[in-house]
mmCIF file of C-alpha atoms in Angstrom:
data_model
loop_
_atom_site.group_PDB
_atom_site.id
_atom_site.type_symbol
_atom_site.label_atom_id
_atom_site.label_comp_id
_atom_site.label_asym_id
_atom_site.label_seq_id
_atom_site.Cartn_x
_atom_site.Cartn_y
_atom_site.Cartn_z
ATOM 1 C CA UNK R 1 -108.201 180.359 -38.604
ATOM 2 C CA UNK R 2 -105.102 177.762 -39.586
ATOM 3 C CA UNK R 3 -107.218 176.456 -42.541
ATOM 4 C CA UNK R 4 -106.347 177.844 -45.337
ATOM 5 C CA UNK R 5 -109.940 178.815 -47.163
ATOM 6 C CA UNK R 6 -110.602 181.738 -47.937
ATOM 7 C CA UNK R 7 -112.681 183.935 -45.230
ATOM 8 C CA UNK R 8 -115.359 186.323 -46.060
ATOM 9 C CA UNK R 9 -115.296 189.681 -44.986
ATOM 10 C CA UNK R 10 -117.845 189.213 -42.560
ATOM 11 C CA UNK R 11 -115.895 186.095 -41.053
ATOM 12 C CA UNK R 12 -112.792 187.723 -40.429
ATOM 13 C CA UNK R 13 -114.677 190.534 -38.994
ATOM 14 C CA UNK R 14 -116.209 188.216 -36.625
ATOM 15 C CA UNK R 15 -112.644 186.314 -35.633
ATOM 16 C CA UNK R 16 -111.537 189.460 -34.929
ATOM 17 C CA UNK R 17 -114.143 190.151 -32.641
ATOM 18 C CA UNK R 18 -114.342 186.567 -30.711
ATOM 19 C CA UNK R 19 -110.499 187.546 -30.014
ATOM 20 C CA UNK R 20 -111.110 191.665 -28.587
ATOM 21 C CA UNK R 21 -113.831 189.665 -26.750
ATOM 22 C CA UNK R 22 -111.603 186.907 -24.610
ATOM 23 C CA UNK R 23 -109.219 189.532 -24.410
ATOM 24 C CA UNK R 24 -111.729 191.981 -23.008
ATOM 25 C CA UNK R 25 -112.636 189.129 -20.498
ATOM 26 C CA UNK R 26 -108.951 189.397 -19.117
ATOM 27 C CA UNK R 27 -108.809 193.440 -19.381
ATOM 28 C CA UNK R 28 -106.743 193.816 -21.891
ATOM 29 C CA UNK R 29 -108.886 194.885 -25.154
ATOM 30 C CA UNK R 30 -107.389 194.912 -28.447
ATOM 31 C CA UNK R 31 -106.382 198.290 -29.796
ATOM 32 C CA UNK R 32 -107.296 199.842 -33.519
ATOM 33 C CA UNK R 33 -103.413 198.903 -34.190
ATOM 34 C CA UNK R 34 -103.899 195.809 -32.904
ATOM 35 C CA UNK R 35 -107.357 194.486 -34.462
ATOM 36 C CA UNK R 36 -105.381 196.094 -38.112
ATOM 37 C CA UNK R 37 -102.176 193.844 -37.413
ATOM 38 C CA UNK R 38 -104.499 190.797 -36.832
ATOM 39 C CA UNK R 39 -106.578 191.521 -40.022
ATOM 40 C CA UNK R 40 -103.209 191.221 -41.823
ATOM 41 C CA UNK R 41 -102.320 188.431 -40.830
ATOM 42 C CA UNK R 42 -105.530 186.634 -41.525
ATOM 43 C CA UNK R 43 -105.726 188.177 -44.803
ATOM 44 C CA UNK R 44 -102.494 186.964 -45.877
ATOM 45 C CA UNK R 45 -101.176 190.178 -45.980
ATOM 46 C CA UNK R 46 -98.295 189.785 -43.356
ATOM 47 C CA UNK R 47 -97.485 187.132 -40.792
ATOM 48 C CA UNK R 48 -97.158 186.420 -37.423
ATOM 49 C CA UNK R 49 -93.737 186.251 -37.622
ATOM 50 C CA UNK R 50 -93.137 189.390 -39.458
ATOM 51 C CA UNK R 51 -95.551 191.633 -37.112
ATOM 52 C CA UNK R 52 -93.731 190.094 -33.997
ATOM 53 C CA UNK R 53 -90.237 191.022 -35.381
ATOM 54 C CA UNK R 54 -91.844 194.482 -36.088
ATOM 55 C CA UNK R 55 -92.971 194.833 -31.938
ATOM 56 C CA UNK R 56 -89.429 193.249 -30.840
ATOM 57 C CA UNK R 57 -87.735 196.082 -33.187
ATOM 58 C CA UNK R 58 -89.822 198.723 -31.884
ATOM 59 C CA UNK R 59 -89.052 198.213 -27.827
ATOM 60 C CA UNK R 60 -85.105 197.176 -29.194
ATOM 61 C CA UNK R 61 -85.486 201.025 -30.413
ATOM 62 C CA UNK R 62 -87.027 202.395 -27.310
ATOM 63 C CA UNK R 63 -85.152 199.929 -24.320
ATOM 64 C CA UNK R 64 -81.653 199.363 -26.543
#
């Protein structure tokens, strides 16, 4: 996923689903928010950077 060509549809689909599948392995499947924030970020529609700062805000809101 670093490279930076261009994924089909179908690809990123399939990333997405190699990932919920590890994590499933370990007991901790992705969630609908989760699988959408990883789409973004593959897409090039928001980073890894900017959707961690958005989780740290978030329990900074709820924990002070």
């Amino acid at each position: 996923m670093k490279d930076k060509k261009k994924l089909s549809e179908k690809e990123i689909q399939e990333e997405i689903r190699k990932v919920d599948g590890a994590m499933s392995q370990e007991g901790m499947p992705l969630t609908k928010e989760i699988k959408e924030k990883l789409y973004n970020c593959i897409v090039g529609s928001s980073t890894t950077e900017i959707e961690r700062n958005k989780v740290l805000e978030k329990y900074r809101r709820i924990y002070g």
